[in-house]
XYZ file of C-alpha atoms in Angstrom:
557
model
C -13.264 -76.274 210.814
C -12.931 -72.827 212.132
C -16.101 -70.786 212.630
C -16.758 -67.684 210.590
C -15.629 -64.430 212.055
C -18.461 -62.540 213.754
C -17.729 -59.469 211.649
C -18.223 -61.367 208.387
C -21.522 -62.855 209.583
C -22.810 -59.481 210.679
C -21.733 -57.925 207.376
C -23.604 -60.537 205.324
C -26.682 -60.100 207.480
C -26.552 -56.355 207.018
C -26.195 -56.749 203.237
C -29.186 -59.118 203.133
C -31.319 -56.668 205.096
C -30.297 -53.850 202.778
C -31.293 -55.959 199.755
C -34.678 -56.713 201.338
C -35.183 -53.040 202.136
C -34.271 -52.139 198.553
C -36.863 -54.588 197.203
C -39.503 -53.160 199.536
C -38.549 -49.626 198.509
C -38.843 -50.514 194.807
C -42.294 -51.994 195.369
C -43.539 -48.934 197.196
C -42.084 -46.730 194.458
C -44.128 -48.759 191.939
C -47.255 -48.273 194.048
C -46.568 -44.542 194.208
C -46.118 -44.346 190.435
C -49.447 -46.110 189.913
C -51.156 -43.756 192.369
C -49.841 -40.741 190.473
C -51.038 -42.236 187.190
C -54.497 -42.777 188.682
C -54.843 -39.136 189.575
C -57.201 -37.774 192.177
C -60.455 -37.680 190.198
C -63.382 -39.825 191.236
C -66.489 -41.087 189.528
C -69.138 -38.427 189.098
C -72.824 -39.335 189.291
C -76.018 -37.401 188.796
C -77.485 -36.127 192.083
C -80.809 -37.691 191.096
C -80.015 -40.368 188.522
C -82.342 -41.896 185.933
C -83.429 -45.533 185.783
C -84.995 -46.293 182.393
C -86.926 -49.414 181.385
C -87.313 -50.039 177.648
C -90.121 -52.590 177.431
C -90.104 -53.884 173.894
C -93.257 -54.577 171.894
C -95.964 -54.097 174.530
C -98.963 -52.011 173.525
C -100.642 -49.586 175.868
C -103.809 -51.659 175.623
C -102.131 -54.855 176.851
C -99.945 -53.154 179.455
C -102.633 -51.167 181.244
C -105.137 -54.014 181.050
C -102.702 -56.200 182.985
C -101.644 -53.399 185.333
C -105.209 -52.517 186.270
C -106.052 -56.204 186.737
C -103.335 -56.436 189.381
C -101.172 -58.764 187.303
C -98.101 -56.481 187.400
C -97.818 -55.836 191.157
C -94.126 -54.951 191.203
C -94.449 -52.376 188.448
C -97.491 -50.982 190.244
C -95.480 -50.668 193.465
C -92.454 -49.177 191.698
C -94.519 -46.407 190.086
C -96.990 -45.831 192.921
C -97.826 -42.140 193.049
C -96.183 -41.515 189.695
C -97.491 -40.475 186.279
C -99.159 -42.811 183.783
C -99.478 -41.916 180.110
C -101.777 -44.303 178.321
C -101.470 -42.581 174.960
C -97.813 -42.599 174.021
C -97.477 -42.820 170.251
C -94.566 -44.435 168.459
C -93.490 -43.601 164.924
C -94.665 -45.441 161.836
C -93.610 -48.067 160.982
C -93.530 -49.505 164.498
C -90.136 -51.053 165.150
C -87.162 -50.716 167.466
C -84.895 -49.925 164.526
C -87.197 -46.971 163.762
C -87.938 -45.516 167.174
C -84.837 -46.222 169.265
C -82.285 -44.112 167.333
C -84.855 -41.315 167.057
C -85.544 -41.454 170.793
C -81.875 -40.657 171.370
C -81.666 -37.948 168.683
C -85.151 -36.462 169.139
C -85.842 -36.594 165.401
C -88.996 -37.674 163.616
C -89.478 -40.301 160.934
C -89.075 -37.677 158.188
C -85.279 -38.039 158.434
C -82.659 -40.694 159.043
C -81.878 -43.655 156.781
C -83.329 -46.210 159.200
C -86.794 -46.535 157.654
C -87.127 -50.282 158.234
C -84.748 -53.246 158.237
C -83.435 -52.305 154.791
C -83.496 -49.404 152.339
C -82.031 -47.998 149.144
C -79.723 -45.004 149.370
C -81.373 -42.308 147.206
C -78.011 -40.745 146.308
C -75.917 -43.813 145.472
C -78.650 -46.303 144.618
C -76.922 -48.850 146.863
C -78.812 -51.137 149.204
C -78.582 -50.411 152.919
C -78.707 -53.949 154.356
C -80.111 -55.163 157.660
C -76.690 -55.538 159.390
C -75.954 -51.863 158.746
C -79.318 -50.837 160.195
C -78.638 -53.059 163.218
C -75.192 -51.535 163.773
C -76.644 -48.046 163.683
C -79.333 -48.967 166.192
C -76.834 -50.590 168.561
C -74.553 -47.557 168.320
C -77.225 -45.588 170.189
C -77.339 -48.098 173.063
C -75.332 -47.097 176.139
C -72.164 -49.201 176.125
C -73.062 -51.148 179.263
C -76.615 -51.778 177.925
C -75.659 -53.494 174.664
C -75.656 -56.884 176.327
C -79.439 -56.643 176.683
C -79.754 -57.166 172.937
C -78.137 -60.594 173.376
C -80.349 -61.284 176.385
C -83.373 -61.043 174.081
C -82.607 -64.595 172.928
C -85.001 -67.042 174.630
C -83.227 -68.646 177.571
C -80.818 -65.731 177.995
C -83.529 -63.363 179.220
C -82.764 -64.548 182.753
C -79.480 -62.653 182.459
C -81.482 -59.493 181.808
C -83.340 -60.173 185.050
C -80.121 -60.755 187.021
C -78.749 -57.487 185.636
C -81.210 -55.630 187.849
C -79.077 -56.573 190.850
C -76.403 -54.178 189.606
C -78.623 -51.181 188.891
C -77.378 -49.204 191.945
C -73.759 -49.558 190.847
C -74.529 -48.495 187.266
C -76.537 -45.514 188.546
C -73.681 -44.468 190.817
C -71.146 -44.731 187.989
C -72.990 -43.143 185.060
C -75.919 -41.219 186.516
C -78.350 -43.357 184.516
C -79.089 -47.036 183.925
C -81.016 -48.229 180.874
C -82.620 -51.682 180.990
C -83.792 -53.052 177.633
C -86.240 -55.966 177.917
C -86.386 -57.572 174.456
C -87.808 -61.021 175.135
C -91.395 -59.692 174.924
C -90.796 -58.797 171.268
C -89.089 -62.065 170.365
C -91.676 -64.425 171.838
C -94.555 -62.270 170.592
C -93.293 -62.641 167.035
C -92.469 -66.330 167.306
C -94.965 -67.801 169.768
C -97.989 -65.509 169.972
C -100.081 -63.798 172.661
C -99.803 -66.306 175.515
C -96.005 -66.375 175.447
C -95.972 -62.601 175.009
C -98.098 -62.123 178.110
C -95.958 -64.570 180.083
C -92.834 -62.598 179.160
C -94.507 -59.408 180.436
C -95.212 -61.162 183.737
C -91.591 -62.333 183.929
C -90.474 -58.701 183.518
C -92.622 -57.729 186.485
C -91.305 -60.678 188.504
C -87.707 -59.689 187.724
C -88.352 -56.225 189.155
C -89.761 -57.759 192.336
C -86.983 -60.340 192.784
C -83.828 -58.547 191.728
C -84.242 -54.772 191.662
C -83.041 -53.247 194.980
C -86.103 -51.047 195.486
C -84.868 -49.766 198.850
C -82.006 -47.986 197.072
C -84.214 -46.081 194.594
C -85.854 -43.461 196.820
C -84.148 -40.509 195.131
C -84.029 -41.967 191.619
C -86.033 -40.795 188.594
C -87.690 -43.858 187.029
C -89.061 -44.108 183.472
C -90.786 -46.988 181.718
C -91.948 -46.970 178.114
C -92.989 -49.423 175.431
C -91.204 -48.716 172.157
C -94.048 -50.043 169.982
C -96.931 -52.460 170.302
C -97.682 -56.008 169.196
C -100.833 -57.116 167.372
C -102.350 -60.583 167.509
C -105.695 -62.142 166.569
C -106.873 -64.614 163.955
C -103.685 -64.185 161.946
C -103.865 -63.921 158.161
C -100.384 -64.002 156.646
C -99.919 -62.006 153.445
C -97.023 -62.882 151.143
C -96.223 -59.311 150.191
C -93.107 -60.131 148.222
C -95.004 -62.550 145.982
C -97.719 -59.930 145.384
C -95.145 -57.256 144.552
C -93.290 -59.449 142.078
C -96.561 -60.467 140.432
C -98.032 -56.965 140.097
C -94.885 -54.925 139.482
C -92.954 -57.355 137.284
C -89.609 -56.058 136.034
C -90.237 -52.695 137.742
C -89.774 -54.336 141.139
C -86.300 -53.955 142.670
C -86.290 -54.375 146.451
C -88.733 -54.770 149.297
C -88.235 -54.305 153.037
C -91.466 -53.748 154.912
C -93.096 -51.310 154.532
C -91.056 -49.959 151.610
C -91.145 -50.971 147.959
C -88.343 -49.768 145.670
C -88.663 -49.767 141.896
C -86.222 -49.957 139.004
C -88.262 -47.526 136.930
C -91.122 -45.088 137.232
C -94.649 -46.492 136.912
C -98.183 -45.151 137.023
C -98.322 -45.069 140.818
C -102.065 -44.553 141.052
C -102.845 -47.536 138.840
C -100.248 -49.820 140.435
C -101.350 -48.848 143.943
C -104.882 -49.828 143.041
C -103.666 -53.201 141.739
C -101.769 -53.860 144.959
C -104.830 -53.006 147.036
C -106.979 -55.351 144.955
C -104.393 -58.079 145.615
C -105.014 -57.822 149.372
C -102.791 -55.018 150.699
C -104.838 -52.724 152.965
C -103.020 -49.425 152.335
C -100.586 -48.364 149.627
C -99.171 -44.877 150.167
C -97.157 -42.842 147.676
C -96.109 -39.263 147.049
C -97.968 -37.186 144.490
C -96.458 -33.727 144.281
C -96.563 -32.190 147.746
C -99.304 -34.552 148.886
C -99.284 -38.117 150.164
C -101.933 -40.395 148.687
C -103.154 -43.614 150.298
C -105.077 -46.142 148.242
C -107.343 -48.573 150.087
C -110.111 -50.982 149.169
C -112.985 -48.490 149.508
C -111.389 -45.265 148.300
C -108.404 -42.949 148.644
C -106.946 -40.932 151.516
C -105.093 -37.633 150.998
C -102.628 -35.967 153.369
C -101.396 -32.446 152.700
C -98.806 -30.700 154.837
C -97.838 -27.066 155.278
C -95.848 -25.247 157.985
C -95.831 -28.273 160.292
C -99.588 -28.872 159.985
C -101.302 -31.743 158.186
C -104.759 -31.791 156.615
C -106.660 -34.999 155.825
C -109.339 -35.623 153.199
C -110.681 -38.667 151.376
C -112.734 -39.918 148.459
C -114.966 -42.939 148.772
C -115.039 -43.895 152.459
C -113.033 -42.631 155.447
C -110.937 -45.651 156.490
C -109.820 -44.061 159.777
C -113.219 -42.871 161.042
C -111.982 -39.344 161.713
C -114.891 -37.456 160.135
C -117.424 -39.570 162.021
C -115.536 -38.635 165.219
C -115.905 -34.894 164.527
C -112.987 -33.956 162.283
C -113.948 -31.309 159.687
C -110.938 -30.994 157.418
C -108.750 -28.764 159.636
C -104.978 -28.572 159.293
C -103.599 -29.747 162.636
C -100.246 -30.158 164.336
C -99.082 -33.632 165.339
C -100.005 -32.840 168.965
C -103.528 -31.828 167.940
C -103.902 -34.959 165.845
C -102.821 -37.165 168.744
C -105.107 -35.414 171.204
C -108.063 -35.800 168.819
C -107.542 -39.425 167.782
C -105.856 -41.060 170.776
C -108.968 -43.093 171.658
C -109.634 -44.132 168.046
C -108.365 -47.304 166.374
C -106.025 -45.339 164.082
C -104.240 -42.726 166.235
C -102.679 -39.717 164.448
C -102.186 -41.442 161.086
C -102.034 -38.237 158.973
C -98.938 -36.618 160.599
C -97.247 -39.982 161.127
C -97.596 -41.222 157.556
C -97.147 -37.813 155.949
C -93.848 -37.223 157.769
C -92.617 -40.729 156.969
C -93.143 -40.242 153.242
C -91.090 -37.036 153.335
C -88.065 -39.144 154.233
C -85.856 -39.481 151.116
C -84.976 -43.083 152.042
C -88.517 -44.481 151.804
C -89.617 -46.412 148.737
C -91.822 -45.358 145.850
C -94.616 -47.259 147.619
C -95.167 -47.615 151.380
C -97.430 -50.471 152.461
C -99.496 -51.102 155.550
C -101.626 -54.017 156.688
C -104.441 -53.877 159.219
C -104.093 -56.605 161.870
C -104.814 -59.443 162.106
C -103.309 -59.335 158.621
C -99.544 -59.651 159.009
C -96.647 -59.751 156.542
C -95.502 -63.307 155.971
C -91.922 -63.595 157.213
C -89.512 -66.219 158.481
C -89.465 -65.012 162.087
C -92.633 -63.036 162.878
C -95.713 -65.008 161.912
C -97.474 -65.281 165.291
C -97.650 -61.541 166.012
C -96.334 -58.292 164.582
C -96.449 -54.499 164.806
C -96.702 -53.699 161.117
C -99.855 -51.578 161.040
C -101.245 -48.162 161.960
C -103.567 -49.261 164.752
C -103.499 -48.749 168.515
C -102.050 -52.200 169.168
C -99.241 -51.467 166.712
C -98.251 -47.951 167.775
C -99.917 -46.798 171.011
C -97.584 -47.470 173.953
C -97.420 -47.006 177.736
C -95.150 -44.377 179.302
C -94.683 -44.096 183.080
C -92.724 -41.663 185.250
C -91.825 -41.355 188.892
C -89.162 -39.266 190.568
C -88.172 -35.877 191.963
C -87.217 -34.415 188.567
C -90.302 -35.727 186.748
C -93.081 -33.942 188.588
C -93.498 -31.476 185.707
C -94.938 -34.339 183.640
C -97.815 -34.951 186.027
C -101.145 -34.482 184.286
C -99.730 -35.238 180.831
C -102.065 -37.670 179.049
C -100.452 -38.147 175.640
C -96.993 -37.896 174.112
C -95.138 -38.579 170.882
C -92.600 -41.094 172.126
C -89.669 -39.840 170.055
C -89.839 -36.523 171.958
C -89.326 -38.216 175.346
C -85.736 -37.103 175.908
C -85.538 -34.141 173.551
C -88.582 -32.357 174.962
C -89.375 -33.798 178.389
C -86.526 -35.644 180.139
C -83.008 -34.386 179.303
C -80.929 -37.442 180.262
C -77.210 -37.058 179.517
C -76.479 -40.346 177.743
C -73.046 -39.089 176.672
C -71.649 -39.000 180.210
C -68.783 -41.330 181.110
C -66.865 -41.214 184.391
C -63.347 -39.729 184.320
C -61.899 -43.026 185.507
C -62.772 -46.492 186.737
C -62.602 -47.610 190.345
C -59.336 -47.998 192.237
C -58.826 -50.858 194.673
C -56.251 -52.265 197.083
C -56.440 -55.911 198.170
C -54.433 -57.376 201.088
C -54.473 -61.159 201.417
C -52.484 -63.396 203.723
C -50.806 -66.268 201.873
C -48.226 -68.996 202.655
C -45.698 -67.015 200.609
C -46.272 -63.880 202.656
C -48.594 -60.923 202.352
C -50.168 -60.728 198.838
C -50.955 -57.204 197.695
C -52.880 -56.253 194.563
C -53.367 -52.619 193.667
C -55.594 -51.581 190.736
C -55.439 -47.895 189.844
C -57.282 -46.291 186.948
C -55.859 -43.217 185.190
C -58.797 -43.010 182.733
C -62.161 -44.571 181.970
C -61.814 -48.183 180.728
C -58.081 -48.228 181.544
C -56.433 -49.545 184.693
C -52.931 -50.383 185.835
C -52.153 -53.082 188.379
C -49.373 -54.198 190.671
C -49.226 -57.679 192.211
C -46.826 -58.277 195.095
C -46.414 -61.622 196.859
C -44.098 -61.488 199.866
C -40.610 -60.383 198.863
C -40.306 -62.747 195.922
C -42.675 -61.623 193.158
C -43.795 -58.349 191.579
C -45.902 -57.983 188.424
C -46.870 -54.700 186.813
C -49.679 -54.636 184.217
C -52.121 -52.480 182.303
C -55.576 -53.480 180.968
C -58.282 -52.076 178.710
C -62.006 -52.728 179.116
C -62.883 -54.411 175.821
C -66.573 -55.174 176.464
C -68.911 -54.614 179.393
C -72.491 -55.289 180.382
C -74.418 -54.713 183.596
C -73.207 -58.142 184.737
C -69.682 -58.540 183.451
C -66.570 -56.865 182.096
C -63.861 -58.280 179.847
C -60.382 -56.763 180.077
C -57.348 -57.364 177.854
C -53.855 -56.215 178.682
C -50.152 -56.797 179.009
C -47.423 -56.396 181.586
C -44.148 -57.625 183.020
C -42.945 -59.727 185.917
C -40.262 -57.499 187.385
C -39.075 -59.613 190.295
C -38.826 -63.288 190.993
C -36.916 -66.200 189.562
C -38.011 -65.706 185.937
C -38.639 -62.083 184.898
C -40.882 -62.033 181.822
C -43.376 -60.165 179.688
C -46.952 -61.422 179.703
C -50.354 -61.056 178.025
C -53.481 -61.300 180.131
C -57.238 -61.387 179.912
C -59.628 -60.825 182.812
C -63.307 -61.714 183.126
C -65.264 -60.064 185.942
C -68.792 -60.976 187.054
C -70.849 -58.957 189.531
C -74.144 -60.008 191.116
C -75.115 -57.348 193.597
C -72.798 -57.594 196.610
C -70.976 -60.656 195.248
C -68.308 -60.440 192.565
C -65.815 -62.849 191.021
C -62.941 -62.550 188.593
C -60.795 -64.940 186.594
C -57.496 -63.760 185.115
C -55.445 -65.762 182.611
C -51.857 -64.590 182.271
C -49.508 -65.971 179.605
C -45.838 -65.377 180.313
C -44.238 -65.244 176.876
C -42.168 -68.321 176.188
C -42.846 -69.736 179.638
C -46.190 -70.721 181.125
C -49.848 -69.939 181.756
C -50.946 -68.582 185.099
C -54.541 -68.561 186.391
C -55.700 -66.200 189.151
C -59.234 -66.341 190.539
C -60.964 -64.546 193.373
C -64.386 -64.058 194.901
C -65.409 -60.978 196.905
C -68.313 -60.075 199.176
C -69.006 -56.364 199.548
C -69.844 -55.113 203.056
C -70.083 -51.442 202.067
C -69.402 -49.391 198.938
C -65.699 -49.273 199.880
C -64.956 -52.450 201.840
C -65.117 -56.103 200.758
C -63.869 -59.456 201.971
C -61.910 -61.248 199.263
C -60.810 -64.838 198.745
C -57.921 -65.285 196.329
C -57.989 -68.961 195.412
C -54.749 -70.688 196.237
C -53.543 -67.789 198.359
C -55.909 -66.903 201.128
C -58.518 -64.540 202.524
C -58.196 -60.808 203.038
C -59.768 -57.413 202.551
C -60.272 -55.111 199.577
C -60.703 -51.356 199.769
C -62.330 -49.650 196.762
C -62.524 -45.946 195.956
């Protein structure tokens, strides 16, 4: 056979090189398009961010007893030189569904339809069920903090502890990080004081083991208990059975502490019957006043121009007159200052305001611990009363922007953000992080570029040698401190089988170590699994291992 002419061989070689150059050009054009889409904005963070610990269901009494005994050494170290408030007061009735939304809005218990875990709408007469109350409460959680509600399940609380590893990243991204520690509430209700105390110790241990304290020098740190937890020689009271027995056909609906009726009754007489049946306090409205029936008499609260006056007939169940009160009309701050060391702190403004809320029932009940409402899930401890262990909570501050709070000894908890610490919980960064990964593989250099044009949205380009190019876009469906779940779509633009695909990505971050798993379904063809693990050396540089491909570097900005 005759050999090919040199000119033909050279021509084919030149054509092949041109084709390769065209492929390379197209890939770089795609990278340029993605860069333009990403824009030039970067994440914005507060100069002095806020780290917030929501410690659920720990009373001031229990917290400071353990702190002063040296049993919470990591909390003590974290807040060394900071401010301690031993007389923070939560709203009645004590409960996360009550206080948490009002913390974020700065409103009192006189408004808002969350008045317990259920209510009756005064305008429509329709029930407001527990799931609706829960949804409203969760809507006030920062998006990345909603996973902490799940971590309140026993056994999952270790994930709340591990989340502390990622506090610096959350602070850098949002300017604040809110940790919600719910396991103290759950085990207190279900298992009692020993388990409750153990869960408080585990919170302290988590701070010592996982929180990068060396990175918090210029951070404002806040810790508060949202309400207390009362224990003792428990006496369970079947309130629903009492209500049905004493109110008969007038009874409609009960969700502690509210009782809703089908028809009007003689409230004074019925309140007295309920008290005789074993309920400690039965409050109801009577004109402009709030009346509270109890076993040894009646309490009266009258409000005017933001002040509340207290009087009684029979005996004084709160001990205010014996402590020096003389019938004055006081503001809520004056009431708290006066009664903060007493067993029943600031009951008059707390209860009076609550009964001005149009969503409360015709009767509002309260038990004095160790009496507790008999329930399915909270029979070992509860926060259903008006006492210090129900409502008085710890609040602690430390940081450069919190010095103005030094010397403060008491505070209404719901005013924390509205009056004292203006954290911007509405802030979101203009975009997510961009990254470029370069990994050597048997098929040639593997390149993955992720560029974000907007928060929770990112585009991606995967290049492997000169044979494969995939362009995709993803949306952040759900995120916690630990993980993010992305869903998206895209197209394989080069290679043997061009296709459209759907993909889902799960990302896990534990401090400097991160991992991701991406499942990609090419429509009508096959599934593809991509996994990688990265170790961060600095905020912008990581080593990355793409399984099945090789090892390389990732630059993040």
